[in-house]
């Protein structure tokens, strides 16, 4: 306890937070544009969300209530350790409930519950450059963004259709923000893409790649597609086995070695809230069912 | 149609001590539409050199050559290209084409270049090849593999495909059998009849007598070595 | 009746057009480029007209590639003007254009065929994607039509339709070069720059490529500037020729005239040095 008192609020020093806030303001002013920033060494390995953590640290205030999710779940290692990190260094309140949170740091998902004004969604981003796999030169991709030369992005989708008969890109599906910058939405499933037109502020942090970008509230976010192969926000065609939801993104869970499997909401808070409200799926393990057995 | 006035030519061999070889001076010749003029003179007298200067292939050192009102001497490349495309045809002794192009295309090309549609150009090419007794089985093959006589006839067909107002013929009947020789002479007479001005080199005296209106001995323009 | 008309009258019309109405597509004035005081190319001027193919020959280091790269906007010349008659803006100095304009020109009205197809292709993208890229770059967003156009172009460069999904790495050198040409011509450019287009190819493959390029130039009314050291290539492909030595244009004219009646000592040497077969 005495040790944690010695941390500056939210771990980063004030100068660093100012630097990151400046980058965030610039990112909000130019939606979808990747702003370089001097990413700091964090007490966790790259790939564990160092970009997102720095962004969260820069926007957190003592009054905030933080939620951290990894693949939609609040209780995975990554989410738990980041939540603990801020409990310790910022001593902010934390929550598992989407509606209660003011800042939500996420890896690979957008919560099912629509976000509102006053909320901030912070994404952890591994590779911020959507053109990277087609054009390895950073000098060239920057020029392509500057000149709005985005034909190459469609080449990637073309290749998908040529090879798989449809656009097989299922996550990190490229979007165009406010009709200008093409942006990597981080590895969220394409099911979440339509949700990016939201009332909350969306901030993206890539620690290793030292880039920050943002989508201001109510921005237009279009998923790229072809006229004859329109974008489709697909998901597994099942109801949630636990809460029966038909509208949420599902994880496939393998049950045994005999091909047994179940589909459950990836957003654990959403699923739990529905179950608490009495919505039950086919395999819901409610107390009542247990007793009857 | 073709006017040559005071034309001279010499070659400077820069890589052989700058040797200057004068070959022609003061050449003069006028060929009217419908007229066929044979260039004569011994080998080396400058028949080919004069033909090449008319065609724009050699640069004249002095004088002036006009074809159909276009000044060839000192003309821009594109002027010569347009002249060759539309006005001045040339049947050389050698066929120079991209390997692999079918014979029928080689013959149709001059027509395609002046904007004739593919079908009409092909019909005309087929007609000429048939008249010149090139077996139809060969039309789809490249002429680069043909015998000398066949290549010569393809060259003639190509030269007569478009109705050029002016024509240069370099030994058009050489290495031809009597039947095809007669066809070629027919083509030349046909060209004259429609008003083409023709300058040719014919070693075949009988052919010369049949189609040429007059002969010009280029030895008269030769420069005697000092 | 229509055919009887076509020989005479069409010829007459075209002849008038090509003599009087044509204006240069590319107008080059006093272009010079040096590298740290060493001359790359010096004071080059010429006009290129629509439909013309110009060859630039010279040995390695003569400045022909420097000139080509200056013309194509890959290098910035130290001096001189390069005026291009663009569809949109008329005759304009390409150096005075903004970079977006120049890059747009480079992928719409211009094409650049590299000696090494690997420099001009995306090796990790299928043949169809390679051809379709320029279409998508100018806004094509209909997969079916992009693909149909790619297959049509593969056919025009004699690559079978069933190779459309193969990557260029699975193609022979000649096929790669033909794919590069298809990729470049799909947007209907008006000016094509070619840097030793037959450079690394077998002789038999060269002939096929030359024939193809000649056919496309004629059908599409393309203008082209072809840099090569191969005199046989320029004789078959180029209407006009520029001979370069030590960065200078030492002789220029009609291709066959320059090759058959060379005036300059160096050109005479170049022509007489070619091995006859």
mmCIF file of N, CA and C in Angstrom, chain A residues 134-137 140 143-144 146-159 161-163 176 224-229, chain C residues 99-100 103-104 107 122 124-130 132-133 136-147 150 164-165 167:
data_model
loop_
_atom_site.group_PDB
_atom_site.id
_atom_site.type_symbol
_atom_site.label_atom_id
_atom_site.label_comp_id
_atom_site.label_asym_id
_atom_site.label_seq_id
_atom_site.Cartn_x
_atom_site.Cartn_y
_atom_site.Cartn_z
ATOM 1 N N UNK A 134 -0.261 -4.962 -47.489
ATOM 2 C CA UNK A 134 -0.135 -4.835 -48.932
ATOM 3 C C UNK A 134 1.032 -3.941 -49.305
ATOM 4 N N UNK A 135 1.320 -2.992 -48.467
ATOM 5 C CA UNK A 135 2.405 -2.048 -48.753
ATOM 6 C C UNK A 135 3.267 -1.927 -47.510
ATOM 7 N N UNK A 136 4.415 -2.579 -47.518
ATOM 8 C CA UNK A 136 5.241 -2.616 -46.311
ATOM 9 C C UNK A 136 5.944 -1.292 -45.982
ATOM 10 N N UNK A 137 6.070 -0.398 -46.960
ATOM 11 C CA UNK A 137 6.824 0.838 -46.699
ATOM 12 C C UNK A 137 5.965 1.883 -45.983
ATOM 13 N N UNK A 140 5.463 5.086 -47.889
ATOM 14 C CA UNK A 140 4.485 4.988 -48.972
ATOM 15 C C UNK A 140 3.052 4.991 -48.416
ATOM 16 N N UNK A 143 1.967 8.399 -47.501
ATOM 17 C CA UNK A 143 1.649 9.181 -48.691
ATOM 18 C C UNK A 143 0.273 8.770 -49.224
ATOM 19 N N UNK A 144 -0.005 7.482 -49.181
ATOM 20 C CA UNK A 144 -1.292 7.006 -49.685
ATOM 21 C C UNK A 144 -2.446 7.577 -48.855
ATOM 22 N N UNK A 146 -2.269 10.398 -47.160
ATOM 23 C CA UNK A 146 -2.293 11.840 -47.405
ATOM 24 C C UNK A 146 -3.018 12.159 -48.707
ATOM 25 N N UNK A 147 -2.811 11.305 -49.719
ATOM 26 C CA UNK A 147 -3.390 11.582 -51.033
ATOM 27 C C UNK A 147 -4.687 10.812 -51.273
ATOM 28 N N UNK A 148 -5.181 10.164 -50.223
ATOM 29 C CA UNK A 148 -6.422 9.389 -50.335
ATOM 30 C C UNK A 148 -6.350 8.340 -51.431
ATOM 31 N N UNK A 149 -5.197 7.706 -51.566
ATOM 32 C CA UNK A 149 -5.049 6.650 -52.579
ATOM 33 C C UNK A 149 -5.353 5.304 -51.924
ATOM 34 N N UNK A 150 -6.616 4.942 -51.927
ATOM 35 C CA UNK A 150 -7.022 3.764 -51.184
ATOM 36 C C UNK A 150 -7.404 2.572 -52.063
ATOM 37 N N UNK A 151 -7.023 2.630 -53.353
ATOM 38 C CA UNK A 151 -7.348 1.513 -54.244
ATOM 39 C C UNK A 151 -6.819 0.194 -53.711
ATOM 40 N N UNK A 152 -5.662 0.264 -53.080
ATOM 41 C CA UNK A 152 -5.011 -0.937 -52.582
ATOM 42 C C UNK A 152 -5.864 -1.676 -51.548
ATOM 43 N N UNK A 153 -6.626 -0.921 -50.754
ATOM 44 C CA UNK A 153 -7.474 -1.525 -49.738
ATOM 45 C C UNK A 153 -8.512 -2.429 -50.412
ATOM 46 N N UNK A 154 -8.998 -1.972 -51.548
ATOM 47 C CA UNK A 154 -9.961 -2.803 -52.260
ATOM 48 C C UNK A 154 -9.298 -3.988 -52.938
ATOM 49 N N UNK A 155 -7.998 -3.852 -53.255
ATOM 50 C CA UNK A 155 -7.283 -5.003 -53.807
ATOM 51 C C UNK A 155 -7.316 -6.145 -52.784
ATOM 52 N N UNK A 156 -7.163 -5.785 -51.518
ATOM 53 C CA UNK A 156 -7.191 -6.815 -50.466
ATOM 54 C C UNK A 156 -8.562 -7.504 -50.440
ATOM 55 N N UNK A 157 -9.624 -6.712 -50.528
ATOM 56 C CA UNK A 157 -10.967 -7.299 -50.517
ATOM 57 C C UNK A 157 -11.208 -8.105 -51.793
ATOM 58 N N UNK A 158 -10.659 -7.580 -52.925
ATOM 59 C CA UNK A 158 -10.766 -8.316 -54.193
ATOM 60 C C UNK A 158 -10.138 -9.696 -54.041
ATOM 61 N N UNK A 159 -8.941 -9.720 -53.446
ATOM 62 C CA UNK A 159 -8.222 -10.983 -53.271
ATOM 63 C C UNK A 159 -9.046 -11.952 -52.421
ATOM 64 N N UNK A 161 -12.340 -12.131 -52.179
ATOM 65 C CA UNK A 161 -13.454 -12.687 -52.954
ATOM 66 C C UNK A 161 -12.924 -13.678 -53.979
ATOM 67 N N UNK A 162 -11.792 -13.314 -54.625
ATOM 68 C CA UNK A 162 -11.225 -14.200 -55.646
ATOM 69 C C UNK A 162 -10.875 -15.554 -55.032
ATOM 70 N N UNK A 163 -10.384 -15.524 -53.798
ATOM 71 C CA UNK A 163 -9.930 -16.763 -53.167
ATOM 72 C C UNK A 163 -11.044 -17.514 -52.459
ATOM 73 N N UNK A 176 -13.837 3.424 -43.480
ATOM 74 C CA UNK A 176 -13.490 4.779 -43.863
ATOM 75 C C UNK A 176 -14.244 5.715 -42.921
ATOM 76 N N UNK A 224 -15.650 -0.801 -45.871
ATOM 77 C CA UNK A 224 -15.393 -0.849 -47.311
ATOM 78 C C UNK A 224 -16.001 -2.110 -47.914
ATOM 79 N N UNK A 225 -16.474 -1.992 -49.137
ATOM 80 C CA UNK A 225 -17.043 -3.174 -49.794
ATOM 81 C C UNK A 225 -17.147 -2.953 -51.293
ATOM 82 N N UNK A 226 -17.721 -3.895 -51.991
ATOM 83 C CA UNK A 226 -17.996 -3.764 -53.416
ATOM 84 C C UNK A 226 -19.508 -3.665 -53.614
ATOM 85 N N UNK A 227 -19.894 -3.009 -54.717
ATOM 86 C CA UNK A 227 -21.327 -2.875 -54.990
ATOM 87 C C UNK A 227 -22.011 -4.238 -55.049
ATOM 88 N N UNK A 228 -21.306 -5.205 -55.673
ATOM 89 C CA UNK A 228 -21.915 -6.531 -55.831
ATOM 90 C C UNK A 228 -21.507 -7.499 -54.708
ATOM 91 N N UNK A 229 -20.718 -7.044 -53.755
ATOM 92 C CA UNK A 229 -20.411 -7.838 -52.561
ATOM 93 C C UNK A 229 -20.487 -6.897 -51.372
ATOM 94 N N UNK C 99 1.656 17.061 -56.123
ATOM 95 C CA UNK C 99 1.963 15.634 -56.119
ATOM 96 C C UNK C 99 0.724 14.765 -56.339
ATOM 97 N N UNK C 100 -0.420 15.070 -55.695
ATOM 98 C CA UNK C 100 -1.605 14.251 -55.969
ATOM 99 C C UNK C 100 -1.980 14.245 -57.449
ATOM 100 N N UNK C 103 0.530 12.065 -59.303
ATOM 101 C CA UNK C 103 0.319 10.637 -59.043
ATOM 102 C C UNK C 103 -0.956 10.138 -59.725
ATOM 103 N N UNK C 104 -1.975 11.001 -59.771
ATOM 104 C CA UNK C 104 -3.210 10.635 -60.463
ATOM 105 C C UNK C 104 -2.928 10.434 -61.952
ATOM 106 N N UNK C 107 -1.309 7.160 -62.734
ATOM 107 C CA UNK C 107 -2.065 5.909 -62.746
ATOM 108 C C UNK C 107 -3.301 5.973 -63.633
ATOM 109 N N UNK C 122 2.706 -6.464 -58.005
ATOM 110 C CA UNK C 122 2.629 -6.857 -56.601
ATOM 111 C C UNK C 122 2.698 -8.373 -56.588
ATOM 112 N N UNK C 124 2.645 -10.531 -54.286
ATOM 113 C CA UNK C 124 1.801 -11.262 -53.357
ATOM 114 C C UNK C 124 0.315 -11.193 -53.690
ATOM 115 N N UNK C 125 0.001 -10.538 -54.805
ATOM 116 C CA UNK C 125 -1.397 -10.347 -55.186
ATOM 117 C C UNK C 125 -1.648 -11.104 -56.490
ATOM 118 N N UNK C 126 -2.829 -11.693 -56.636
ATOM 119 C CA UNK C 126 -3.144 -12.488 -57.829
ATOM 120 C C UNK C 126 -3.044 -11.647 -59.097
ATOM 121 N N UNK C 127 -2.977 -12.346 -60.238
ATOM 122 C CA UNK C 127 -2.898 -11.646 -61.531
ATOM 123 C C UNK C 127 -4.091 -10.709 -61.686
ATOM 124 N N UNK C 128 -5.279 -11.210 -61.326
ATOM 125 C CA UNK C 128 -6.485 -10.393 -61.449
ATOM 126 C C UNK C 128 -6.419 -9.149 -60.565
ATOM 127 N N UNK C 129 -5.918 -9.319 -59.351
ATOM 128 C CA UNK C 129 -5.782 -8.194 -58.428
ATOM 129 C C UNK C 129 -4.762 -7.179 -58.942
ATOM 130 N N UNK C 130 -3.698 -7.694 -59.562
ATOM 131 C CA UNK C 130 -2.694 -6.810 -60.131
ATOM 132 C C UNK C 130 -3.286 -5.954 -61.241
ATOM 133 N N UNK C 132 -6.509 -5.388 -61.689
ATOM 134 C CA UNK C 132 -7.633 -4.595 -61.178
ATOM 135 C C UNK C 132 -7.231 -3.403 -60.328
ATOM 136 N N UNK C 133 -5.991 -3.404 -59.832
ATOM 137 C CA UNK C 133 -5.612 -2.363 -58.870
ATOM 138 C C UNK C 133 -5.817 -0.946 -59.396
ATOM 139 N N UNK C 136 -9.429 -0.044 -59.401
ATOM 140 C CA UNK C 136 -9.926 0.253 -58.054
ATOM 141 C C UNK C 136 -9.356 1.582 -57.572
ATOM 142 N N UNK C 137 -8.142 1.884 -58.006
ATOM 143 C CA UNK C 137 -7.512 3.145 -57.601
ATOM 144 C C UNK C 137 -8.254 4.350 -58.173
ATOM 145 N N UNK C 138 -8.935 4.162 -59.284
ATOM 146 C CA UNK C 138 -9.690 5.294 -59.829
ATOM 147 C C UNK C 138 -11.181 5.151 -59.541
ATOM 148 N N UNK C 139 -11.511 4.264 -58.581
ATOM 149 C CA UNK C 139 -12.867 4.277 -58.061
ATOM 150 C C UNK C 139 -13.777 3.120 -58.465
ATOM 151 N N UNK C 140 -13.267 2.124 -59.213
ATOM 152 C CA UNK C 140 -14.122 0.991 -59.573
ATOM 153 C C UNK C 140 -14.495 0.229 -58.305
ATOM 154 N N UNK C 141 -15.762 -0.061 -58.114
ATOM 155 C CA UNK C 141 -16.220 -0.702 -56.884
ATOM 156 C C UNK C 141 -17.182 -1.850 -57.167
ATOM 157 N N UNK C 142 -17.108 -2.390 -58.382
ATOM 158 C CA UNK C 142 -17.973 -3.523 -58.710
ATOM 159 C C UNK C 142 -17.076 -4.719 -59.008
ATOM 160 N N UNK C 143 -17.051 -5.665 -58.080
ATOM 161 C CA UNK C 143 -16.142 -6.803 -58.190
ATOM 162 C C UNK C 143 -16.281 -7.523 -59.535
ATOM 163 N N UNK C 144 -17.517 -7.812 -59.919
ATOM 164 C CA UNK C 144 -17.762 -8.578 -61.136
ATOM 165 C C UNK C 144 -17.176 -7.886 -62.363
ATOM 166 N N UNK C 145 -17.361 -6.571 -62.421
ATOM 167 C CA UNK C 145 -16.863 -5.840 -63.591
ATOM 168 C C UNK C 145 -15.342 -5.697 -63.565
ATOM 169 N N UNK C 146 -14.793 -5.526 -62.364
ATOM 170 C CA UNK C 146 -13.331 -5.435 -62.245
ATOM 171 C C UNK C 146 -12.701 -6.738 -62.715
ATOM 172 N N UNK C 147 -13.301 -7.833 -62.271
ATOM 173 C CA UNK C 147 -12.770 -9.143 -62.618
ATOM 174 C C UNK C 147 -12.914 -9.404 -64.119
ATOM 175 N N UNK C 150 -10.298 -7.563 -65.851
ATOM 176 C CA UNK C 150 -8.988 -8.190 -65.642
ATOM 177 C C UNK C 150 -8.833 -9.382 -66.577
ATOM 178 N N UNK C 164 -6.143 -16.308 -63.709
ATOM 179 C CA UNK C 164 -6.492 -15.006 -63.117
ATOM 180 C C UNK C 164 -6.257 -14.952 -61.600
ATOM 181 N N UNK C 165 -6.386 -16.118 -60.938
ATOM 182 C CA UNK C 165 -6.209 -16.124 -59.490
ATOM 183 C C UNK C 165 -4.823 -16.567 -59.052
ATOM 184 N N UNK C 167 -0.757 -16.175 -58.545
ATOM 185 C CA UNK C 167 0.141 -15.056 -58.254
ATOM 186 C C UNK C 167 1.226 -14.981 -59.318
#
